[in-house]
XYZ file of C-alpha atoms in Angstrom:
625
model
C 157.784 63.852 69.988
C 160.524 63.861 72.643
C 160.533 66.661 75.182
C 163.388 69.198 74.997
C 165.904 69.245 77.803
C 164.734 72.761 78.599
C 161.411 71.275 79.746
C 163.007 68.880 82.271
C 162.308 70.537 85.594
C 160.693 69.373 88.855
C 156.903 69.348 88.819
C 154.349 69.613 91.596
C 151.578 67.017 92.034
C 148.843 69.210 90.524
C 151.024 70.187 87.543
C 151.977 66.541 87.045
C 148.339 65.427 87.073
C 147.484 68.207 84.629
C 150.293 67.084 82.288
C 149.081 63.469 82.471
C 145.504 64.498 81.679
C 146.590 66.590 78.697
C 148.750 63.744 77.397
C 145.869 61.242 77.656
C 143.485 63.708 76.000
C 145.761 64.355 73.019
C 147.284 60.910 72.393
C 145.111 57.902 71.584
C 147.996 55.439 71.911
C 147.687 55.244 75.703
C 143.985 54.413 75.392
C 144.637 51.786 72.718
C 147.063 49.971 75.035
C 145.079 50.159 78.309
C 141.400 49.883 77.327
C 141.498 46.207 76.173
C 142.766 45.077 79.578
C 140.258 47.323 81.387
C 137.347 46.019 79.295
C 138.452 42.432 79.949
C 138.484 43.081 83.717
C 134.970 44.603 83.575
C 133.553 41.669 81.599
C 135.251 39.067 83.829
C 133.973 40.681 87.046
C 130.401 40.805 85.736
C 130.634 37.157 84.688
C 131.942 36.188 88.140
C 129.133 38.079 89.901
C 126.521 36.468 87.676
C 127.876 33.012 88.506
C 127.841 33.706 92.233
C 124.352 35.249 92.098
C 122.866 32.229 90.285
C 124.626 29.638 92.415
C 126.954 28.318 89.683
C 130.550 27.224 90.272
C 132.822 30.311 90.446
C 136.006 28.438 89.464
C 135.991 29.206 85.750
C 134.833 32.871 86.152
C 137.568 33.396 88.773
C 140.102 32.054 86.266
C 138.793 34.535 83.708
C 139.257 37.378 86.224
C 142.852 36.285 86.853
C 143.674 36.124 83.137
C 142.031 39.539 82.573
C 144.118 41.010 85.409
C 147.338 39.687 83.856
C 146.234 41.111 80.482
C 145.688 44.446 82.209
C 149.253 44.295 83.609
C 150.691 43.776 80.129
C 148.668 46.750 78.842
C 149.911 48.924 81.705
C 153.524 48.022 80.974
C 153.111 48.768 77.261
C 151.391 52.095 78.045
C 154.222 53.132 80.403
C 156.758 52.351 77.675
C 154.696 54.335 75.158
C 154.476 57.415 77.420
C 158.213 57.261 78.088
C 158.895 57.170 74.347
C 156.562 60.137 73.851
C 158.459 62.143 76.473
C 162.089 61.075 76.100
C 162.270 58.856 73.023
C 164.651 59.550 70.187
C 162.083 58.773 67.462
C 159.683 61.423 66.313
C 156.564 59.242 66.396
C 156.358 56.402 68.958
C 154.460 53.334 67.843
C 151.828 51.347 69.738
C 153.116 48.173 68.110
C 156.652 48.923 69.255
C 155.501 49.475 72.859
C 153.455 46.275 72.796
C 156.492 44.399 71.461
C 158.602 45.844 74.294
C 156.006 44.711 76.864
C 155.958 41.189 75.400
C 159.761 41.158 75.614
C 159.467 41.723 79.375
C 156.475 39.406 79.810
C 157.940 37.269 82.682
C 158.895 40.387 84.659
C 155.458 41.917 84.043
C 153.693 38.748 85.239
C 155.823 38.751 88.395
C 155.024 42.443 88.896
C 151.276 41.780 88.523
C 151.357 39.030 91.175
C 153.673 41.037 93.461
C 151.530 44.194 93.345
C 148.283 42.258 93.896
C 149.660 40.462 96.980
C 151.419 43.595 98.279
C 148.295 45.767 98.055
C 146.030 43.151 99.646
C 148.442 42.480 102.533
C 149.270 46.128 103.284
C 145.672 47.317 103.092
C 144.461 44.425 105.250
C 147.028 44.690 108.030
C 147.053 48.495 108.089
C 143.239 48.762 108.004
C 143.427 50.855 104.842
C 145.985 53.357 106.188
C 148.585 52.167 103.655
C 146.397 53.660 100.930
C 147.449 57.154 102.032
C 150.974 56.374 103.285
C 152.619 54.167 100.631
C 153.173 55.292 97.057
C 156.209 53.359 95.766
C 154.040 50.602 94.307
C 152.173 53.076 92.078
C 155.138 53.167 89.654
C 155.646 49.390 89.645
C 154.834 48.774 85.968
C 156.900 51.752 84.787
C 159.903 50.591 86.860
C 159.527 47.042 85.495
C 159.570 48.314 81.896
C 162.841 50.172 82.633
C 164.463 46.960 83.901
C 165.664 48.511 87.144
C 166.151 46.116 90.041
C 164.532 42.775 90.788
C 160.783 42.286 90.187
C 160.577 40.634 93.623
C 161.715 43.903 95.257
C 159.407 46.134 93.286
C 158.385 48.450 96.127
C 161.986 49.207 97.100
C 162.936 49.726 93.459
C 160.031 52.129 92.907
C 160.878 54.136 96.054
C 164.537 54.343 95.011
C 163.674 55.536 91.502
C 161.244 58.126 92.856
C 163.771 59.556 95.304
C 162.700 63.073 96.344
C 159.477 62.628 94.326
C 158.002 60.184 96.850
C 155.988 62.995 98.428
C 154.701 64.031 95.003
C 153.714 60.428 94.250
C 151.804 60.235 97.532
C 149.834 63.424 96.778
C 149.109 62.141 93.256
C 147.760 58.946 94.841
C 145.416 61.081 96.970
C 144.329 63.060 93.929
C 143.257 59.792 92.320
C 140.352 59.888 94.781
C 138.546 61.875 92.098
C 137.415 58.443 90.879
C 134.615 58.635 93.456
C 133.184 61.694 91.685
C 133.510 59.948 88.313
C 131.658 56.933 89.784
C 128.623 59.022 90.762
C 128.743 61.101 87.566
C 128.727 57.903 85.510
C 125.669 56.646 87.410
C 123.822 59.955 87.012
C 124.725 60.249 83.315
C 123.515 56.755 82.386
C 120.275 57.224 84.319
C 119.748 60.555 82.570
C 120.102 58.822 79.200
C 117.464 56.270 80.252
C 115.192 59.126 81.321
C 115.600 60.832 77.944
C 114.858 57.567 76.154
C 111.649 57.122 78.133
C 110.467 60.735 77.910
C 111.502 61.727 74.387
C 111.477 58.475 72.427
C 108.749 56.725 74.413
C 110.651 53.445 74.912
C 109.569 51.237 77.816
C 112.770 51.134 79.893
C 111.273 50.032 83.211
C 113.503 46.980 83.478
C 116.635 48.975 82.520
C 115.826 51.723 85.054
C 115.319 49.083 87.738
C 118.679 47.500 86.851
C 120.525 50.870 86.864
C 119.850 51.472 90.562
C 122.372 51.772 93.374
C 120.591 49.068 95.394
C 121.335 46.548 92.605
C 124.707 44.811 93.279
C 125.478 43.942 89.601
C 125.056 47.613 88.692
C 127.468 48.630 91.463
C 130.033 46.094 90.224
C 129.667 47.457 86.684
C 130.123 51.092 87.797
C 133.177 50.330 89.956
C 134.879 48.271 87.251
C 134.101 50.792 84.499
C 135.422 53.720 86.574
C 138.584 51.725 87.286
C 139.034 50.972 83.567
C 138.539 54.613 82.552
C 141.421 55.684 84.811
C 143.877 53.123 83.418
C 145.501 55.546 80.908
C 145.915 58.171 83.641
C 147.652 55.640 85.920
C 150.194 54.733 83.229
C 150.851 58.395 82.369
C 151.276 59.523 85.998
C 153.576 56.579 86.818
C 155.911 57.423 83.924
C 155.840 61.159 84.683
C 156.657 60.452 88.336
C 159.733 58.442 87.347
C 160.844 61.248 85.020
C 160.307 63.776 87.834
C 162.309 61.609 90.237
C 165.149 61.352 87.731
C 165.140 65.136 87.220
C 165.329 65.745 90.961
C 168.045 63.128 91.600
C 170.347 63.649 88.602
C 169.914 67.417 88.313
C 168.673 67.324 84.750
C 167.182 70.755 85.278
C 170.699 72.101 85.989
C 171.972 70.268 82.933
C 169.270 71.981 80.900
C 170.460 75.349 82.198
C 174.049 74.482 81.225
C 172.914 73.574 77.722
C 171.638 77.119 77.277
C 175.195 78.544 77.438
C 176.468 79.576 73.953
C 179.200 77.535 72.292
C 182.269 79.105 70.691
C 182.562 78.611 66.937
C 186.291 77.729 67.168
C 185.750 75.071 69.810
C 186.095 71.570 68.400
C 186.512 69.520 71.539
C 184.674 66.365 72.415
C 181.274 66.228 74.072
C 182.836 65.349 77.401
C 185.160 68.357 77.349
C 182.182 70.633 76.483
C 180.200 69.256 79.381
C 183.110 69.687 81.810
C 183.721 73.259 80.632
C 180.020 74.138 80.938
C 179.855 72.599 84.406
C 182.930 74.542 85.507
C 181.379 77.743 84.184
C 178.165 77.029 86.108
C 180.003 76.208 89.367
C 182.175 79.279 89.006
C 179.094 81.439 88.517
C 177.494 79.961 91.625
C 180.583 80.351 93.852
C 181.607 83.882 92.903
C 179.879 86.295 95.265
C 180.165 89.456 93.192
C 180.751 88.825 89.480
C 183.140 91.218 87.821
C 181.719 93.593 85.304
C 183.127 93.234 81.821
C 183.004 96.235 79.628
C 181.865 95.379 76.136
C 180.978 97.358 73.150
C 177.268 98.110 72.749
C 175.442 95.797 70.367
C 173.352 97.132 67.532
C 170.101 95.283 68.127
C 168.598 96.256 64.800
C 171.560 94.730 62.981
C 171.365 91.576 65.107
C 167.652 91.264 64.376
C 168.251 91.771 60.635
C 170.923 89.044 60.643
C 168.525 86.710 62.501
C 165.721 87.327 59.990
C 168.165 86.763 57.139
C 169.232 83.369 58.540
C 165.588 82.304 58.995
C 164.786 83.398 55.443
C 167.795 81.563 53.984
C 166.766 78.362 55.806
C 163.135 78.777 54.677
C 161.895 79.282 58.249
C 160.237 82.701 58.029
C 157.304 81.651 60.230
C 159.586 81.515 63.278
C 160.375 85.244 63.084
C 157.043 86.558 61.860
C 154.512 88.442 63.956
C 155.277 88.833 67.681
C 158.152 86.290 67.671
C 160.843 89.002 68.107
C 158.826 91.209 70.456
C 161.093 90.422 73.446
C 164.396 91.407 71.753
C 164.136 95.080 72.713
C 163.202 94.260 76.319
C 166.549 92.571 77.086
C 169.343 94.451 78.810
C 172.887 95.027 77.505
C 174.344 91.767 78.847
C 171.584 89.704 77.287
C 172.031 91.610 74.008
C 175.647 90.404 73.895
C 174.397 86.834 74.334
C 171.925 87.417 71.497
C 174.782 88.475 69.217
C 176.671 85.254 70.055
C 173.475 83.252 69.491
C 173.023 84.796 66.011
C 176.685 84.096 65.234
C 176.129 80.443 66.119
C 173.065 80.308 63.857
C 175.068 81.804 60.988
C 177.768 79.186 61.488
C 175.208 76.331 61.352
C 173.372 77.787 58.365
C 176.273 79.113 56.260
C 179.421 77.255 57.303
C 177.951 73.853 58.186
C 175.027 74.165 55.717
C 172.764 72.441 58.263
C 169.502 74.378 58.196
C 167.659 71.689 60.125
C 169.911 72.093 63.179
C 169.749 75.854 62.751
C 165.932 75.694 62.827
C 165.954 73.655 66.067
C 168.474 76.033 67.644
C 166.436 79.060 66.517
C 163.218 77.697 68.000
C 164.879 76.849 71.332
C 166.627 80.234 71.396
C 163.405 82.178 70.835
C 161.779 80.229 73.671
C 164.694 81.067 75.953
C 164.537 84.747 74.924
C 160.878 84.892 75.954
C 161.612 83.228 79.297
C 164.578 85.552 79.931
C 162.505 88.636 79.106
C 159.770 87.554 81.509
C 162.310 86.849 84.275
C 163.991 90.208 83.640
C 160.619 91.983 83.799
C 159.878 90.334 87.133
C 163.341 91.270 88.433
C 162.905 94.868 87.239
C 159.518 95.035 88.930
C 161.008 93.755 92.189
C 163.912 96.215 91.941
C 161.503 99.070 91.257
C 159.414 98.039 94.253
C 162.496 97.931 96.484
C 163.594 101.369 95.264
C 160.129 102.771 95.917
C 160.116 101.318 99.418
C 163.588 102.753 100.106
C 162.462 106.174 98.944
C 159.298 106.040 101.032
C 161.391 105.020 104.062
C 163.249 108.354 104.047
C 162.472 110.759 106.903
C 160.906 113.336 104.652
C 158.184 110.869 103.659
C 157.369 109.779 107.191
C 154.219 110.973 108.867
C 154.924 113.853 111.212
C 153.273 113.892 114.643
C 150.254 116.053 114.712
C 150.624 119.281 116.680
C 147.954 120.520 119.007
C 145.906 123.133 117.181
C 146.576 126.616 118.461
C 143.690 128.663 119.591
C 142.700 131.104 116.870
C 143.253 134.693 117.704
C 140.356 136.993 117.483
C 140.988 139.377 114.712
C 139.676 142.862 115.066
C 137.397 143.576 112.180
C 137.404 147.182 111.242
C 133.974 148.735 111.115
C 132.677 148.955 107.596
C 132.611 152.292 105.997
C 129.102 153.712 106.011
C 128.094 154.933 102.616
C 124.828 156.012 101.133
C 124.592 152.828 99.038
C 125.062 150.613 102.056
C 122.407 152.497 104.040
C 119.994 152.194 101.074
C 120.453 148.393 100.845
C 119.867 147.909 104.579
C 116.675 149.943 104.545
C 115.398 148.085 101.469
C 116.027 144.734 103.139
C 114.217 145.760 106.290
C 111.235 147.009 104.309
C 110.993 143.713 102.336
C 111.076 141.638 105.543
C 108.233 143.674 107.017
C 106.219 143.455 103.791
C 106.372 139.649 103.471
C 105.775 139.200 107.149
C 102.429 141.010 106.863
C 101.260 139.011 103.783
C 102.477 135.619 105.021
C 100.928 134.994 108.405
C 102.187 132.174 110.559
C 100.388 128.860 109.848
C 98.181 127.553 112.534
C 99.332 124.416 114.199
C 97.004 121.518 113.513
C 96.590 118.816 116.066
C 97.538 115.549 114.271
C 98.221 113.450 117.291
C 96.464 110.095 117.313
C 94.194 109.268 120.187
C 96.232 106.066 120.681
C 100.016 105.841 120.784
C 102.032 103.794 118.229
C 103.012 101.127 120.768
C 99.394 100.522 121.766
C 98.342 100.212 118.097
C 101.106 97.659 117.464
C 100.061 95.563 120.476
C 96.451 95.562 119.290
C 97.524 94.448 115.810
C 99.574 91.548 117.225
C 96.629 90.379 119.324
C 94.361 90.434 116.260
C 96.841 88.393 114.191
C 97.236 85.771 116.947
C 93.461 85.481 117.292
C 93.047 85.083 113.519
C 95.735 82.354 113.436
C 94.071 80.427 116.265
C 90.733 80.663 114.483
C 92.193 79.234 111.247
C 93.834 76.385 113.157
C 90.572 75.620 114.889
C 88.725 75.440 111.574
C 91.365 73.066 110.167
C 91.247 70.778 113.210
C 87.438 70.632 113.140
C 87.414 69.781 109.425
C 89.955 66.966 109.977
C 87.918 65.507 112.831
C 84.764 65.602 110.731
C 86.533 63.869 107.857
C 87.819 61.111 110.136
C 84.387 60.640 111.655
C 82.888 60.319 108.174
C 85.533 57.757 107.134
C 85.007 55.372 110.092
C 82.441 53.245 108.205
C 82.790 49.458 108.201
C 83.605 49.262 104.487
C 86.170 51.691 103.098
C 86.344 51.328 99.319
C 87.584 53.882 96.808
C 86.032 53.663 93.389
C 86.369 56.456 90.889
C 85.450 54.494 87.764
C 82.114 53.010 86.844
C 82.232 49.202 87.187
C 80.019 48.751 84.126
C 82.490 50.707 82.034
C 85.302 48.448 83.237
C 83.524 45.168 82.593
C 84.966 44.860 79.085
C 88.577 45.816 80.079
C 90.395 42.659 81.046
C 93.702 44.453 81.819
C 92.214 47.005 84.220
C 92.906 46.142 87.853
C 89.520 47.548 88.979
C 87.527 45.412 86.539
C 87.546 42.552 89.110
C 87.583 42.442 92.901
C 90.829 41.267 94.556
C 89.324 37.842 95.271
C 88.409 37.408 91.592
C 91.974 38.123 90.432
C 93.360 35.755 93.093
C 91.043 32.868 92.012
C 91.975 33.460 88.383
C 95.679 33.369 89.332
C 95.274 30.044 91.145
C 93.472 28.607 88.126
C 96.289 29.699 85.774
C 98.905 28.265 88.146
C 97.086 24.928 88.139
C 97.470 24.914 84.328
C 101.216 25.676 84.599
C 100.954 29.276 83.364
C 102.920 30.702 86.295
C 103.959 33.953 84.604
C 100.306 34.903 83.849
C 99.381 33.786 87.365
C 101.956 36.170 88.879
C 100.509 39.004 86.795
C 96.967 38.308 87.995
C 98.135 38.190 91.605
C 99.818 41.569 91.176
C 96.593 42.997 89.676
C 94.721 41.622 92.700
C 97.214 43.430 94.936
C 96.709 46.728 93.059
C 92.936 46.304 93.274
C 93.119 45.702 97.046
C 95.459 48.674 97.671
C 93.227 50.955 95.603
C 90.149 49.909 97.564
C 92.031 50.410 100.839
C 93.022 53.953 99.795
C 96.753 53.167 99.821
C 97.173 53.986 96.121
C 95.183 55.658 93.381
C 95.039 53.266 90.427
C 95.665 54.839 87.037
C 96.602 52.985 83.848
C 99.017 55.778 82.870
C 101.181 55.252 85.987
C 103.932 52.656 86.383
C 104.302 50.210 89.228
C 107.101 52.250 90.789
C 104.949 55.370 90.575
C 102.439 53.575 92.816
C 105.261 52.741 95.224
C 106.540 56.329 95.351
C 103.010 57.687 95.975
C 102.128 54.950 98.510
C 100.139 56.310 101.470
C 98.984 53.134 103.220
C 100.223 51.362 106.307
C 104.022 51.432 106.777
C 104.260 47.651 107.264
C 102.695 47.085 103.837
C 105.212 49.162 101.870
C 108.163 46.743 102.229
C 106.356 43.632 100.853
C 104.745 45.824 98.179
C 108.227 46.893 97.017
C 109.448 43.266 96.962
C 106.404 42.104 95.000
C 106.847 44.963 92.509
C 110.476 44.011 91.949
C 109.628 40.340 91.412
C 106.767 41.187 89.069
C 108.973 43.492 86.941
C 111.635 40.825 86.582
C 109.053 38.148 85.741
C 106.764 40.133 83.408
C 108.995 42.781 81.805
C 112.346 41.036 82.198
C 111.046 37.652 80.924
C 112.679 35.853 83.857
C 111.286 32.274 83.994
C 108.827 31.628 86.825
C 108.278 28.133 88.208
C 106.022 26.567 90.795
C 108.346 27.586 93.638
C 108.470 31.164 92.424
C 104.685 31.380 92.213
C 104.334 29.809 95.672
C 106.671 32.429 97.179
C 104.846 35.225 95.365
C 101.470 33.867 96.604
C 102.776 33.604 100.178
C 103.937 37.259 100.218
C 100.708 38.454 98.574
C 98.260 36.568 100.800
C 98.502 38.816 103.911
C 98.130 41.936 101.761
C 95.002 40.682 99.970
C 93.144 40.257 103.261
C 90.837 43.196 104.076
C 92.293 45.413 106.854
C 90.401 45.688 110.174
C 88.029 48.607 110.642
C 90.279 50.525 113.071
C 93.136 50.498 110.574
C 91.064 51.671 107.634
C 90.817 55.191 108.991
C 94.565 55.623 109.030
C 95.251 53.934 105.709
């Protein structure tokens, strides 16, 4: 539904971004027009990366990327047209089909805009070393300007800057705020990995290959995340571009002033043309702005209860009682006398539309806009009253009688002569009784003897002794730890270091257990399988030989319940072994779990990387493994 003229006012960058987000969240039409192009760009980029990674010709995938980018431009143009119809269109419900038809009608201009923006962004970012990303913003409204048919498509940047006008600074800040895509990128990565974790922990699905693919060190995964984040922000780009053009038009053409003029009441006897009404309203506005002290016009007081009753009657006659029910009329009593006169004229206009013109639909629209304006006026009046009250309070407090007086030096108190108390028999009796009680309790409550509670040693000396004891205890514990470590190293310096926690006889019947054979046995079995052409099984046997060797060297602790990457995370062997172990684990996962074909060359490379690791380490290195 089109926005009322009362809502056309300049917006800040944060408010504009908030409006664009709310529009995209509530209207599915923007998503329907932008998501197909975004999905096509994501699929084409993944296809291009796959072709480059596997050494195929990138010509056809690059053509697909180009076509997907042009499709994205058409979707952006249609989305900008759709948002503009939602905001300023005359129809109640804009149509996705209508916006797509409008974009197809401007297809040549949109294609030129797509090529122009691509070349412009690449050239400016390259020659400015990325500084243009935070300095230029006219190109961000390129598709919206193209759909409005303003200027030549070959001068798109100048056209966009001209249409933005004073909103160029707002467009630049909005472009900076789009940096939130970086947070969405990382949140998307974390969310998808969390779903894989839930699938593995709760459902028990083997997702080792998927978890390996969804890693930031995997280039295809990075391409997928970047393209998907870019596609998810496509609706927001179209919405912000259109809102920026509307904001620029409001700031340049003064549509916010025009909206204020439209709030002035019309006389019922006025039957002039629309142009004469606009001229008269403009003259009234200019006169109000130029007059320094407006003259006060005495008017008769308005009966607000009668005005409210007439307003409720009009709403009831037009079958619009919901507009005046509940707290709708709560701000009527808060208006001052001048605004009450305007309310009476407003009700008179409603009565003319409802009774004389018999147009309840227009009366309903006028009533709704008027109630909105009443609320805004009451809030503005309350703020003005609060400011006036504050100013009055400050003026009162600024008077001399409310100022702090300088403190005077306190005068020395005069000694007052106290007259001697009159001696009476009652007073003499009380004094004697008090003296007798003091003597009595003094005899039966002897003074307590002082007990000597002083310590033979002072507090400082006790603290020093305690610190010395703690330091000595700490050194003793450290000495015990060092001695135990030295003994353990001396016990581990044997010529053959082999860790075996499982009985070999119990493992004889388990063909899949890495400790059921020595490393040399797995390696010979792998060579025999490779000679038969079973390279995938040969790679598996070589990896089992590697696990057997690392377990015997103490680098890992073999357990059938752990995954290959668990071994890598808990690796405690020599640092130079960890890198080839990671590479072999990655190749094994792709070959065994990912079903990637393995040929003779692949097995030869795997055997060459594995060979140095299968050799037994020298005796001096075994102690530090």
